[in-house]
CSV table of C-alpha atoms in Angstrom, one decimal:
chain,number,residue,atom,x,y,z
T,1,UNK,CA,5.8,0.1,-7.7
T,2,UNK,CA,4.7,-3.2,-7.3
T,3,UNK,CA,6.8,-4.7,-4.3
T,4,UNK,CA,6.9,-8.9,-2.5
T,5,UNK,CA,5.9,-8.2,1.2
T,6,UNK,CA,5.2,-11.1,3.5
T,7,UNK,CA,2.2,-12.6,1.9
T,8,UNK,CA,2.7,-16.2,3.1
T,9,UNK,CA,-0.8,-18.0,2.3
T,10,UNK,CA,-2.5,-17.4,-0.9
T,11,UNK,CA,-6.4,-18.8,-0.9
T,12,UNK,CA,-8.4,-18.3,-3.9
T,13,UNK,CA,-11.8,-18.5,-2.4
T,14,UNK,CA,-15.6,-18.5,-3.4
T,15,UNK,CA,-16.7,-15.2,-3.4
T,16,UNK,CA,-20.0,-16.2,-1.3
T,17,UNK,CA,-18.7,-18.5,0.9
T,18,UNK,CA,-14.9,-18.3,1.7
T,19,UNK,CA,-12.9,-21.3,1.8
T,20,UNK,CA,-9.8,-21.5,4.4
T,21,UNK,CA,-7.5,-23.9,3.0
T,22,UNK,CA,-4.4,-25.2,5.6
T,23,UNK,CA,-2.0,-26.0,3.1
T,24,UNK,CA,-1.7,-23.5,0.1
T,25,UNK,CA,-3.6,-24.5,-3.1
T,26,UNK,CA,-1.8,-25.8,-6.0
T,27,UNK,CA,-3.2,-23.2,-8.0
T,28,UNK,CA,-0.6,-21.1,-7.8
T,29,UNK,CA,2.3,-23.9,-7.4
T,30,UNK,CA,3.2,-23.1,-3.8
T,31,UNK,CA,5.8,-25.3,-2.2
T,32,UNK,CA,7.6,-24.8,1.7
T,33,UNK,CA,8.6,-21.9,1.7
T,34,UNK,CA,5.3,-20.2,0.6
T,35,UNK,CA,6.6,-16.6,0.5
T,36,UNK,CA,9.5,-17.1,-1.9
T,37,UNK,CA,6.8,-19.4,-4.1
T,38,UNK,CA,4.5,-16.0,-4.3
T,39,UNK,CA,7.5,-14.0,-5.3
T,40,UNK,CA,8.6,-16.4,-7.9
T,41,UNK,CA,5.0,-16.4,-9.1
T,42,UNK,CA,4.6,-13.3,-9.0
T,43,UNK,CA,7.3,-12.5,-10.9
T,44,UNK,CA,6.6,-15.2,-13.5
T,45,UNK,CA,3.7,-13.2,-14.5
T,46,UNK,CA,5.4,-10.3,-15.7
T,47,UNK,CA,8.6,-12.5,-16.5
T,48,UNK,CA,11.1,-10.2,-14.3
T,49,UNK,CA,14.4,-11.5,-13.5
T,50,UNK,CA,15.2,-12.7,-10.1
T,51,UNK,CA,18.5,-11.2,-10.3
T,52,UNK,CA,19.3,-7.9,-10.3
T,53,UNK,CA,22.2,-8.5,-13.1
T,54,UNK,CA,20.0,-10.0,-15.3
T,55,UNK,CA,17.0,-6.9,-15.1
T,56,UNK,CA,17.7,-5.1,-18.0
T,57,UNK,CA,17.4,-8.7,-20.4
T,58,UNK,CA,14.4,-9.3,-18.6
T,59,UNK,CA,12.4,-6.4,-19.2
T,60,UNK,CA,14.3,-6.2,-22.9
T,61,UNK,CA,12.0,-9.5,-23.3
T,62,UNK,CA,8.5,-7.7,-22.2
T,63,UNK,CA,8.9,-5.8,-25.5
T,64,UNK,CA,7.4,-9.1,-27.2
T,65,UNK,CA,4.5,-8.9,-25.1
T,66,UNK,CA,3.0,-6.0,-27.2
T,67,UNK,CA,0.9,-8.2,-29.5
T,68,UNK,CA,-1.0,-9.5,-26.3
T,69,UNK,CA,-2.7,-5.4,-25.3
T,70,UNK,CA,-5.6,-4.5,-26.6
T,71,UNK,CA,-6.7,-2.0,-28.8
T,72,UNK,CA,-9.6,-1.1,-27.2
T,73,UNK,CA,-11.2,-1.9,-23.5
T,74,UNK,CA,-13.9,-3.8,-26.3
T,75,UNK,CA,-11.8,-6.4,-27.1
T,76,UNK,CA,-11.8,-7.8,-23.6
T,77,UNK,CA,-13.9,-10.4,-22.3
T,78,UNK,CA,-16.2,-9.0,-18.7
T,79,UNK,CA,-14.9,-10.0,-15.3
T,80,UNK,CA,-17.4,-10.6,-12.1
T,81,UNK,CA,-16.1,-8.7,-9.0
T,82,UNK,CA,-15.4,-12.6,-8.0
T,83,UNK,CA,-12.4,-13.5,-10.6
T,84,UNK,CA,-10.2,-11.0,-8.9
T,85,UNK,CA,-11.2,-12.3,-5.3
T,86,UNK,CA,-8.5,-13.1,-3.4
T,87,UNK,CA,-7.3,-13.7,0.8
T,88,UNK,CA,-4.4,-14.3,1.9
T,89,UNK,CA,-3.1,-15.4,5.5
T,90,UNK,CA,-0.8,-14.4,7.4
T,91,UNK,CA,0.4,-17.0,10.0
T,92,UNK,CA,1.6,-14.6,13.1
T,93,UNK,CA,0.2,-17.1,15.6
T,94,UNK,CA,1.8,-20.3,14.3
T,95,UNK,CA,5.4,-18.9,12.9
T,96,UNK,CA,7.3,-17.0,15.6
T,97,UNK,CA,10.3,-15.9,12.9
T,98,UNK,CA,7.6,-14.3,10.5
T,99,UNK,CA,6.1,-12.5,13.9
T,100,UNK,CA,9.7,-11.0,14.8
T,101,UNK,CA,9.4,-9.1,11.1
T,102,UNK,CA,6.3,-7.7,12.3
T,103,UNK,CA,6.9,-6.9,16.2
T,104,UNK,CA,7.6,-3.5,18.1
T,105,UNK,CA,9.3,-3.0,21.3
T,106,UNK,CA,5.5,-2.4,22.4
T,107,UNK,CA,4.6,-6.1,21.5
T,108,UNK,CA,2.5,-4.9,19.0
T,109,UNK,CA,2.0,-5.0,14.7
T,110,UNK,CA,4.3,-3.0,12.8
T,111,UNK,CA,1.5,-1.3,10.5
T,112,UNK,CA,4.3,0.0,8.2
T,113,UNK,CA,4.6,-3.5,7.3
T,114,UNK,CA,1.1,-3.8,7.0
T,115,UNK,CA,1.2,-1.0,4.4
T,116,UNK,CA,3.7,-2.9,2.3
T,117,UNK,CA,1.1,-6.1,2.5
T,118,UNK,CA,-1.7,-4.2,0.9
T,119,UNK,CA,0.1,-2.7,-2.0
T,120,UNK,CA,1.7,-6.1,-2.9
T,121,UNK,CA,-2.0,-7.6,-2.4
T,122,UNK,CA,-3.8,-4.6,-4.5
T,123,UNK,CA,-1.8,-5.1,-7.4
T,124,UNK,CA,-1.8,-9.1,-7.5
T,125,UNK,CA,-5.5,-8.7,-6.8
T,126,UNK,CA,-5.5,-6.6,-11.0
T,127,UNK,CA,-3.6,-9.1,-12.4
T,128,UNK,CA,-6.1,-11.8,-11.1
T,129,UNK,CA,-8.8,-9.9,-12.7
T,130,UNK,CA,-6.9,-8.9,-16.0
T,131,UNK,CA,-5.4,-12.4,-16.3
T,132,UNK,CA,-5.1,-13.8,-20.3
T,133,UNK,CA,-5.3,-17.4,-19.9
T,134,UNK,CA,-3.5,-17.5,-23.8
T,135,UNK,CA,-0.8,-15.7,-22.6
T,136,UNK,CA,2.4,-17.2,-20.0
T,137,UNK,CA,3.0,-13.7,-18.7
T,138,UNK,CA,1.0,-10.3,-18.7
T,139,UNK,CA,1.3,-8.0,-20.7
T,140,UNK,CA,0.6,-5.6,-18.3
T,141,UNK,CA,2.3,-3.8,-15.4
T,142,UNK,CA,0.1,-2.7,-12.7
T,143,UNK,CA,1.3,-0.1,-10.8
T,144,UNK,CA,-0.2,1.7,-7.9
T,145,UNK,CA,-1.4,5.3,-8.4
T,146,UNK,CA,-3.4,6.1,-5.2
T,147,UNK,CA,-4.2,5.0,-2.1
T,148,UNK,CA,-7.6,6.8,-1.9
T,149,UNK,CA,-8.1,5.6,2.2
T,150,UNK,CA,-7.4,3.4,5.1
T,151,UNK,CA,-10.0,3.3,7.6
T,152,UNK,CA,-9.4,1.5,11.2
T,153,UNK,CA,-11.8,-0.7,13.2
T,154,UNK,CA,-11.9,-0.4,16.6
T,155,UNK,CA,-9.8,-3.9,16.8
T,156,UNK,CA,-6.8,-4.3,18.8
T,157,UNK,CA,-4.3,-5.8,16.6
T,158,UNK,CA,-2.1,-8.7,18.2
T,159,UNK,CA,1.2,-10.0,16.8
T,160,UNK,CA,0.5,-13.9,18.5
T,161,UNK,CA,-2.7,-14.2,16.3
T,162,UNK,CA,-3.3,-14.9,12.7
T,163,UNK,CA,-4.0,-12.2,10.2
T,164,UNK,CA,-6.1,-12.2,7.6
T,165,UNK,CA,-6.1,-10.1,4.2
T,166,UNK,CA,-8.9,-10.1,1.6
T,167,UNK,CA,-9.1,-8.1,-1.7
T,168,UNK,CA,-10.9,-7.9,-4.9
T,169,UNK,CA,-11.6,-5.2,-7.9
T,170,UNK,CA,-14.6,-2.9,-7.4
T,171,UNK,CA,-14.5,0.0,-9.5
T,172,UNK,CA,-13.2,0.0,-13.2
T,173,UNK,CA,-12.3,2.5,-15.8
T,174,UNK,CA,-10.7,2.1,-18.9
T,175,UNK,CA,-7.1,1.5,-17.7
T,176,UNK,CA,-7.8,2.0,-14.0
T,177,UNK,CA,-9.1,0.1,-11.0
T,178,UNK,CA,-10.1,0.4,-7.7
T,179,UNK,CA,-9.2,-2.7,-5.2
T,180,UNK,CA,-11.3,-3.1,-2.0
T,181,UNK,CA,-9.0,-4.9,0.8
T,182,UNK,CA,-9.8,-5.4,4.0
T,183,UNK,CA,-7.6,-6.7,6.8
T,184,UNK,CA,-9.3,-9.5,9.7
T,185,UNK,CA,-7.2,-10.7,12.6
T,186,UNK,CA,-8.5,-14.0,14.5
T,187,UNK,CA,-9.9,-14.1,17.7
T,188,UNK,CA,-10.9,-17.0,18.9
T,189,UNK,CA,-12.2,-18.8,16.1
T,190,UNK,CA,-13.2,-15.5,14.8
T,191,UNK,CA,-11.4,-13.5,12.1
T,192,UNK,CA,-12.9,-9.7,13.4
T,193,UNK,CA,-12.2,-6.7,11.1
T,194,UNK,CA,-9.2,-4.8,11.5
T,195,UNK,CA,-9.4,-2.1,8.8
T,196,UNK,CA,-11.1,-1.2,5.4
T,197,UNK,CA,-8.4,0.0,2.5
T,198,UNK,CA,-8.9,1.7,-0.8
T,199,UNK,CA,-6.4,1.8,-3.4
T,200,UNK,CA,-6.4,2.6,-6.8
T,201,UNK,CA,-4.6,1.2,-9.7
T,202,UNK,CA,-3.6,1.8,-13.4
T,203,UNK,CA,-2.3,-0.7,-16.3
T,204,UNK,CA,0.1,0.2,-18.3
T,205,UNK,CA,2.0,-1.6,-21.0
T,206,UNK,CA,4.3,-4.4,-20.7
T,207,UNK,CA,7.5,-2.0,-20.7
T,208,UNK,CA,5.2,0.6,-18.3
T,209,UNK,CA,5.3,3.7,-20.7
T,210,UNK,CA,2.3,4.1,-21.6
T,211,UNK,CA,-1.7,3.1,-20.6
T,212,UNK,CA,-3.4,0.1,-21.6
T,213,UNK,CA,-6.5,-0.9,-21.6
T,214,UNK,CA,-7.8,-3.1,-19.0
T,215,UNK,CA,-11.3,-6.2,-18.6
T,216,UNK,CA,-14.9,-4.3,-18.1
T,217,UNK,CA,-16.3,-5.2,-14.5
T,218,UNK,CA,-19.6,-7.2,-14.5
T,219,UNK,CA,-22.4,-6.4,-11.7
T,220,UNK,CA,-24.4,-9.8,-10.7
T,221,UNK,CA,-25.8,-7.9,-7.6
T,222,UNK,CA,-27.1,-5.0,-5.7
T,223,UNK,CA,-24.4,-5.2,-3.5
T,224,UNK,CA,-22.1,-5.2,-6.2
T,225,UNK,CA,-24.0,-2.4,-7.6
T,226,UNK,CA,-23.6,-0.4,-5.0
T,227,UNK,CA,-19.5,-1.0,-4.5
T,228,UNK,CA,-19.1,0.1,-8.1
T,229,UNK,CA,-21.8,3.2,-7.7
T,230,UNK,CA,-19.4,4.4,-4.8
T,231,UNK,CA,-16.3,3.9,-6.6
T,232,UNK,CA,-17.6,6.5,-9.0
T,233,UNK,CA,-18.5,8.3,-5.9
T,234,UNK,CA,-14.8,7.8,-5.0
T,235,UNK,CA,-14.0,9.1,-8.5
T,236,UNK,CA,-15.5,12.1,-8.3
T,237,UNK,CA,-15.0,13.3,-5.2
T,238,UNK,CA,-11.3,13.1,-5.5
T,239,UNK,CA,-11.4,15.4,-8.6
T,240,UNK,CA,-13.2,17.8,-7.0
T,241,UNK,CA,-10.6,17.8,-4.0
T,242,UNK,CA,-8.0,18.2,-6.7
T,243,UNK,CA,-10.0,20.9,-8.3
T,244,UNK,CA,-10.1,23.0,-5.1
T,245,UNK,CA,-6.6,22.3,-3.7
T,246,UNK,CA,-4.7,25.2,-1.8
T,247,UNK,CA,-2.2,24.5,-4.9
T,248,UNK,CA,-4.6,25.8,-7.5
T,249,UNK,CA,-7.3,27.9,-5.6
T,250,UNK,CA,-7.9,30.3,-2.8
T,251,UNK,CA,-8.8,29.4,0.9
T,252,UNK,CA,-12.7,29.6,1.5
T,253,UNK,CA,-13.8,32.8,3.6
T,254,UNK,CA,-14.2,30.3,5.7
T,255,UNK,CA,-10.2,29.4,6.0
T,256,UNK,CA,-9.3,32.6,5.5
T,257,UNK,CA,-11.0,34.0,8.4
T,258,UNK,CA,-9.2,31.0,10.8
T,259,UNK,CA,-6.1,31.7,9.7
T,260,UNK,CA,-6.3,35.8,10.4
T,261,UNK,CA,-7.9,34.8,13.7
T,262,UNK,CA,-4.5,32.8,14.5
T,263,UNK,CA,-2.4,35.3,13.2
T,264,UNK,CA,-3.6,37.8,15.5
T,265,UNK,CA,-3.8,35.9,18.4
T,266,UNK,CA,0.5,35.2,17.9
T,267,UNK,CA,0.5,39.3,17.4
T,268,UNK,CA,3.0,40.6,20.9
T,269,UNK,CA,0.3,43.2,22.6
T,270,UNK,CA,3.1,44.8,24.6
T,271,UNK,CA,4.4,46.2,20.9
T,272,UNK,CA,1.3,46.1,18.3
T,273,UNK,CA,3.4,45.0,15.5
T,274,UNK,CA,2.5,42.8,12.6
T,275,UNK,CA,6.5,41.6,12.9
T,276,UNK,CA,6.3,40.7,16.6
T,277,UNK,CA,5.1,37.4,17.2
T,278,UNK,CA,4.5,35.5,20.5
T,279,UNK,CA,2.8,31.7,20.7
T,280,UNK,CA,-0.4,31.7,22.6
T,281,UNK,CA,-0.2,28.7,26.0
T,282,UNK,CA,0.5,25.6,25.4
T,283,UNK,CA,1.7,25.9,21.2
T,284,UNK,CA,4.4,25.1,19.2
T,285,UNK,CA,5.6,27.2,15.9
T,286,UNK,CA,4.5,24.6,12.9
T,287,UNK,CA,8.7,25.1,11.7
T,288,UNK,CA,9.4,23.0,15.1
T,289,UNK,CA,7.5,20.1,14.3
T,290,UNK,CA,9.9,18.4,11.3
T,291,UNK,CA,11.7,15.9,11.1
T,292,UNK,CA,14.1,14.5,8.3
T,293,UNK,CA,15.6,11.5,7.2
T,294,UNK,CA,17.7,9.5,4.3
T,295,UNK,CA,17.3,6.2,2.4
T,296,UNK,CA,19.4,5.3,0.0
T,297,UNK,CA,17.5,2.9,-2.6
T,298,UNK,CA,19.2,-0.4,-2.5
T,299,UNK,CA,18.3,-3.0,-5.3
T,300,UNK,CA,16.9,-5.1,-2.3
T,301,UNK,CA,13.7,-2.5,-2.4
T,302,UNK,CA,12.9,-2.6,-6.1
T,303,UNK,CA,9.8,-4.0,-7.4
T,304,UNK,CA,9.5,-6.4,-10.9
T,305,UNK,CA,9.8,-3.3,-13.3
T,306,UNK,CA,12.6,-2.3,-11.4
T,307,UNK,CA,11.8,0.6,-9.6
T,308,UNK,CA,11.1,0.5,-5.7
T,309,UNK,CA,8.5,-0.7,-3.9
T,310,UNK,CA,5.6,1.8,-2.8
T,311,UNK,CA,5.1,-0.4,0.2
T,312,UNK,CA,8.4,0.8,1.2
T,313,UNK,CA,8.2,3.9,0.5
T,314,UNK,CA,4.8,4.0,2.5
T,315,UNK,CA,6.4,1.8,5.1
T,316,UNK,CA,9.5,4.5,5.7
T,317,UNK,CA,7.4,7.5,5.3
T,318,UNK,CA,4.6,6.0,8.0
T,319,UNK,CA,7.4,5.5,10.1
T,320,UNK,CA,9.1,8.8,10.0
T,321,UNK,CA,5.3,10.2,10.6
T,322,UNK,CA,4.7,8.3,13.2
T,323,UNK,CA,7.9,9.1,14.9
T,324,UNK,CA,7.0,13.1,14.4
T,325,UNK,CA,3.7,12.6,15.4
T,326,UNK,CA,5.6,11.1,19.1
T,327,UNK,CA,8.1,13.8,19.4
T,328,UNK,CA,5.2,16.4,19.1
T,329,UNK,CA,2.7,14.8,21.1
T,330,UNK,CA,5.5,13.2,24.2
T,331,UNK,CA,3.5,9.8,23.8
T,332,UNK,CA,2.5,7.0,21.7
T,333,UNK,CA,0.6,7.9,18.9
T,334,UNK,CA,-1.5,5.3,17.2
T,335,UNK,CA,-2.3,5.5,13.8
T,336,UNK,CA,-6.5,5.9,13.1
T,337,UNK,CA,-6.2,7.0,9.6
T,338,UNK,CA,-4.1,7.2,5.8
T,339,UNK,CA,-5.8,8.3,3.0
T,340,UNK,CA,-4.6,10.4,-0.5
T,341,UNK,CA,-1.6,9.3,-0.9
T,342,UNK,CA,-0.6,10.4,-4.9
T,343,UNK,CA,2.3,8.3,-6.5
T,344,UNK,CA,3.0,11.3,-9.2
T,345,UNK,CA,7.0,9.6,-9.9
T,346,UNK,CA,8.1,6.3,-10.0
T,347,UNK,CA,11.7,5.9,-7.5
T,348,UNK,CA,14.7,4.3,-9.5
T,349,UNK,CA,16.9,2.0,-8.0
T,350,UNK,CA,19.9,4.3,-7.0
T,351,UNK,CA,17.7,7.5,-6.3
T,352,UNK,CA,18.4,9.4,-2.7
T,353,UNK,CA,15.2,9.2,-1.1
T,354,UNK,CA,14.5,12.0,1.5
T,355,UNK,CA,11.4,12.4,3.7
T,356,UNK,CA,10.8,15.4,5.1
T,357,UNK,CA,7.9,14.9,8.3
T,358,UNK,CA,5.9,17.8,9.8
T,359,UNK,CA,2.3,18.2,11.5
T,360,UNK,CA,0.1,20.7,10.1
T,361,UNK,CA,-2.4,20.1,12.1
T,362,UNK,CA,-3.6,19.5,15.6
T,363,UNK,CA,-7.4,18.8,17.5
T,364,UNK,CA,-7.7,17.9,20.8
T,365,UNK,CA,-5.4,14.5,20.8
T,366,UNK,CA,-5.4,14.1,17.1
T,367,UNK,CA,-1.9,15.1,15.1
T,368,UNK,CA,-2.2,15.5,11.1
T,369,UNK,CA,1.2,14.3,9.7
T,370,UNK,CA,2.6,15.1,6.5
T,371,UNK,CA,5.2,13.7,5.1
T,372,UNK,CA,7.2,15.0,1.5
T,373,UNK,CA,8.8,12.3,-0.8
T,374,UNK,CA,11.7,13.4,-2.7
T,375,UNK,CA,14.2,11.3,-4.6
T,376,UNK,CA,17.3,12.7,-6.3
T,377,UNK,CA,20.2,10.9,-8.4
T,378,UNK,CA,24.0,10.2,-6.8
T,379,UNK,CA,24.9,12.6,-9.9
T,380,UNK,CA,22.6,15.4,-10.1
T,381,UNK,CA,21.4,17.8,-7.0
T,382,UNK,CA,18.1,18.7,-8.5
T,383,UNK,CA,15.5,17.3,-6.1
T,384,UNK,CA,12.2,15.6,-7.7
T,385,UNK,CA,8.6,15.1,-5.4
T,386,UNK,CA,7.9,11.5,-5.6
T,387,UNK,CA,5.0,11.5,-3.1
T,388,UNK,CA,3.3,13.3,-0.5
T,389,UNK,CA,1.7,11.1,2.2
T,390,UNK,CA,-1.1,12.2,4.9
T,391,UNK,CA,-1.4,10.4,8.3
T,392,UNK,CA,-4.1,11.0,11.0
T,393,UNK,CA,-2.7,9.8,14.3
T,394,UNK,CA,-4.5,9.9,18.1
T,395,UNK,CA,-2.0,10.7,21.1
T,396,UNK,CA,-2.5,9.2,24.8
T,397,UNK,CA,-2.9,12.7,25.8
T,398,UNK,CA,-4.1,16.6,24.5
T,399,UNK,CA,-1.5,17.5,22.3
T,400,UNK,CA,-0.2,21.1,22.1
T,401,UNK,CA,-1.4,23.8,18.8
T,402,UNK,CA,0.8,23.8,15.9
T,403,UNK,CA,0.7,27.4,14.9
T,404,UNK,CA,1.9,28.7,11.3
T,405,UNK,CA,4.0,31.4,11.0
T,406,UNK,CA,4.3,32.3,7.1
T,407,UNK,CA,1.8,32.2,4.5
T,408,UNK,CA,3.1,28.8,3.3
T,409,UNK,CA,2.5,27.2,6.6
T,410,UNK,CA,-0.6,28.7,6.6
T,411,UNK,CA,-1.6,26.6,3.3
T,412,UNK,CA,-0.1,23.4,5.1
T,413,UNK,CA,-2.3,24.1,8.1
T,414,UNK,CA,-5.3,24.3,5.9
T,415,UNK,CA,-5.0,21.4,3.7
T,416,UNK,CA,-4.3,19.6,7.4
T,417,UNK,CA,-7.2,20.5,8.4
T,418,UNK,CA,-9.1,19.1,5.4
T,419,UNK,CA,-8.0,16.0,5.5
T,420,UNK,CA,-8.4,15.7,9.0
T,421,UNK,CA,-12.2,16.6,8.8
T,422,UNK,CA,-12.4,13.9,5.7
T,423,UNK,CA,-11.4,11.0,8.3
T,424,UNK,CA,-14.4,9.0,9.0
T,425,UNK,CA,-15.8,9.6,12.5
T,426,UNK,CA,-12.8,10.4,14.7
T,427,UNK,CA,-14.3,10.8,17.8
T,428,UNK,CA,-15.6,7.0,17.6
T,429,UNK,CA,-12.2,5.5,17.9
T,430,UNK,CA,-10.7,4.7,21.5
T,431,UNK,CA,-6.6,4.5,21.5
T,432,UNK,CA,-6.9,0.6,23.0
T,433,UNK,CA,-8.0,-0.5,19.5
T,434,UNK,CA,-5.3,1.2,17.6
T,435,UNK,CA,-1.7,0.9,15.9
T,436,UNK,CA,1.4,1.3,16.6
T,437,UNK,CA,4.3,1.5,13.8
């Protein structure tokens, strides 16, 4: 799912002191044009074709690459948190034509673009920390599996200034990784924190069917101790959400007894039927709140194994959230929070892509978006759930109740409501420090 966004300015830096180079290094053989030089690079690594003609030759030639994986994660040599390190800059302030990719009519950053950024940094920041120096291209393809959380600053976020994104590997398993990334934007001669992201990332082999084994992390400090202790943190807390999830368990008394409390206060009093619904003041029915839309998935989108990008599909299905989360609310949203979003099946090039948006839950100003991923072939009508993204959004004003009406909906409004309370600290963040799409 690995994807080229705008990534104009890679700077390997120290991982103590970080070094802000203003001309991109020679490490990596960039020339003008530094973003086609990244995508060139990057796909030199895996050896992907340029051309969408020439993909199935290209990949046909990864096949030879077998002999590079190891057997076991023993066979590979230790990597400090430090090898992986990476930043990269993105030159808003000083290149007006990159800054018009990036605008809104509001004059501010397009954080669906900023999405697509961080996948393309999380997975270039693996490769960096898997990298065979005997080897001309990886064996491995790194895909993304999760993108575990995104947590905003109270920044504002300006498209005249200068953005800065840094990244490296925290957290490693046997064939998976987690990549801390955070996002700065300058101020002054300041780069202030924008947001903190967690994603998570598997290797698989060169021709991406099956898992492969990836380098062992080395801890040199207590900081770095304590990154990798919360990554297992990390680890186990999202298999315990997956152990109790609505799909596989019950409600808790808890739920249960919210959801009857809302089903009786929709109950008609003039007829004292269970079939006779009315919506309490100022509510909307949860079926009212969707929205739907189409993409159809142009080579243009796909990533170096030929599949498409999960930037984009994060990008499209951010924007289709965001745009539900405006209809409901009658304002601007801003966005304050992402987090579990599950890539359970890779989009092929060709596939119908529909996103299907709907808030399942509501607080005060706060709208919890979710937003189905489903891709389907040109041939065949059976529809296949690629993803299923969760967005926490803050309005300009109160926002109305979303009320459930079936059992379903019910479940929806519940596993809204979880994630919601998961977000870290909503009440802290002020709408003049947040996004727009």
């Amino acid at each position: 799912r690995w994807g080229f966004a705008m990534l104009p300015r890679l700077v390997l830096s120290s991982w103590a002191q970080p070094v802000y180079l203003p001309q991109p290094p020679k490490v990596l053989g960039l020339q003008a044009c530094a973003t086609v030089a990244i995508r060139d690079k990057l796909r030199e690594i895996v050896g992907a074709s340029t051309n969408w003609r020439d993909h199935v030759k290209a990949m046909e030639e990864r096949k030879l690459l077998h002999s590079f994986l190891a057997k076991s994660q023993d066979e590979l040599p230790p990597r400090r948190m430090k090898d992986s390190y990476i930043e990269v800059l993105l030159p808003l302030g000083s290149e007006p034509e990159l800054r018009e990719k990036y605008l809104t009519v509001q004059n501010t950053v397009r954080f669906g673009r900023i999405l697509e950024d961080l996948d393309s940094l999380g997975v270039l920041t693996c490769y960096m920390h898997n990298k065979i120096h005997s080897a001309k291209m990886s064996p491995l393809s790194i895909v993304t599996a999760l993108v575990d959380k995104i947590d905003m600053c109270k920044k504002s976020l300006s498209p005249e200034q200068d953005i800065k994104f840094s990244g490296h590997v925290s957290w490693v398993g046997k064939t998976s990784m987690e990549v801390k990334m955070q996002m700065f934007q300058l101020h002054g001669d300041e780069f202030c924190p924008v947001l903190d992201a967690t994603f998570v990332m598997v290797a698989r082999d060169s021709e991406n069917k099956g898992p492969a084994f990836v380098n062992p992390l080395i801890l040199e400090s207590p900081e770095e101790e304590e990154l990798f202790r919360q990554g297992e943190l990390n680890k186990g807390r999202r298999i315990a959400f997956s152990s109790t999830s609505l799909l596989k368990m019950a409600p808790s008394a808890e739920e249960r007894t919210t959801i009857h409390e809302m089903f009786l206060s929709t109950l008609d009093p003039k007829t004292i039927s269970f079939r006779s619904r009315v919506l309490p003041p100022n509510a909307v029915w949860m079926e009212n709140s969707k929205l739907k839309s189409l993409e159809i998935c142009h080579p243009q989108e796909r990533n170096i194994f030929n599949r498409i990008f999960g930037g984009f599909l994060m990008r499209k299905a951010y924007e289709l959230g965001w745009a539900t989360a405006c209809s409901f609310g009658g304002s601007r949203p801003f966005v304050v929070a992402v987090d579990d979003i599950m890539f359970q099946k890779p989009v092929e090039v060709g596939s119908l892509l529909f996103l299907s948006s709907q808030v399942c839950f509501t607080q005060n100003n706060y709208i919890q978006v979710r937003v189905h991923s489903e891709v389907a072939s040109l041939q065949e009508k059976e529809h296949t759930t690629t993803n299923v993204f969760h967005f926490t959004f803050m309005s300009e004003k109160e926002v109305p109740l979303v009320f459930p009406k079936t059992y379903g909906e019910s479940m929806l409004y519940l596993d809204g409501q979880r994630h919601f309370n998961s977000m870290s600290g909503p009440a802290t963040v002020r709408k003049d420090h947040l996004w727009n799409p």
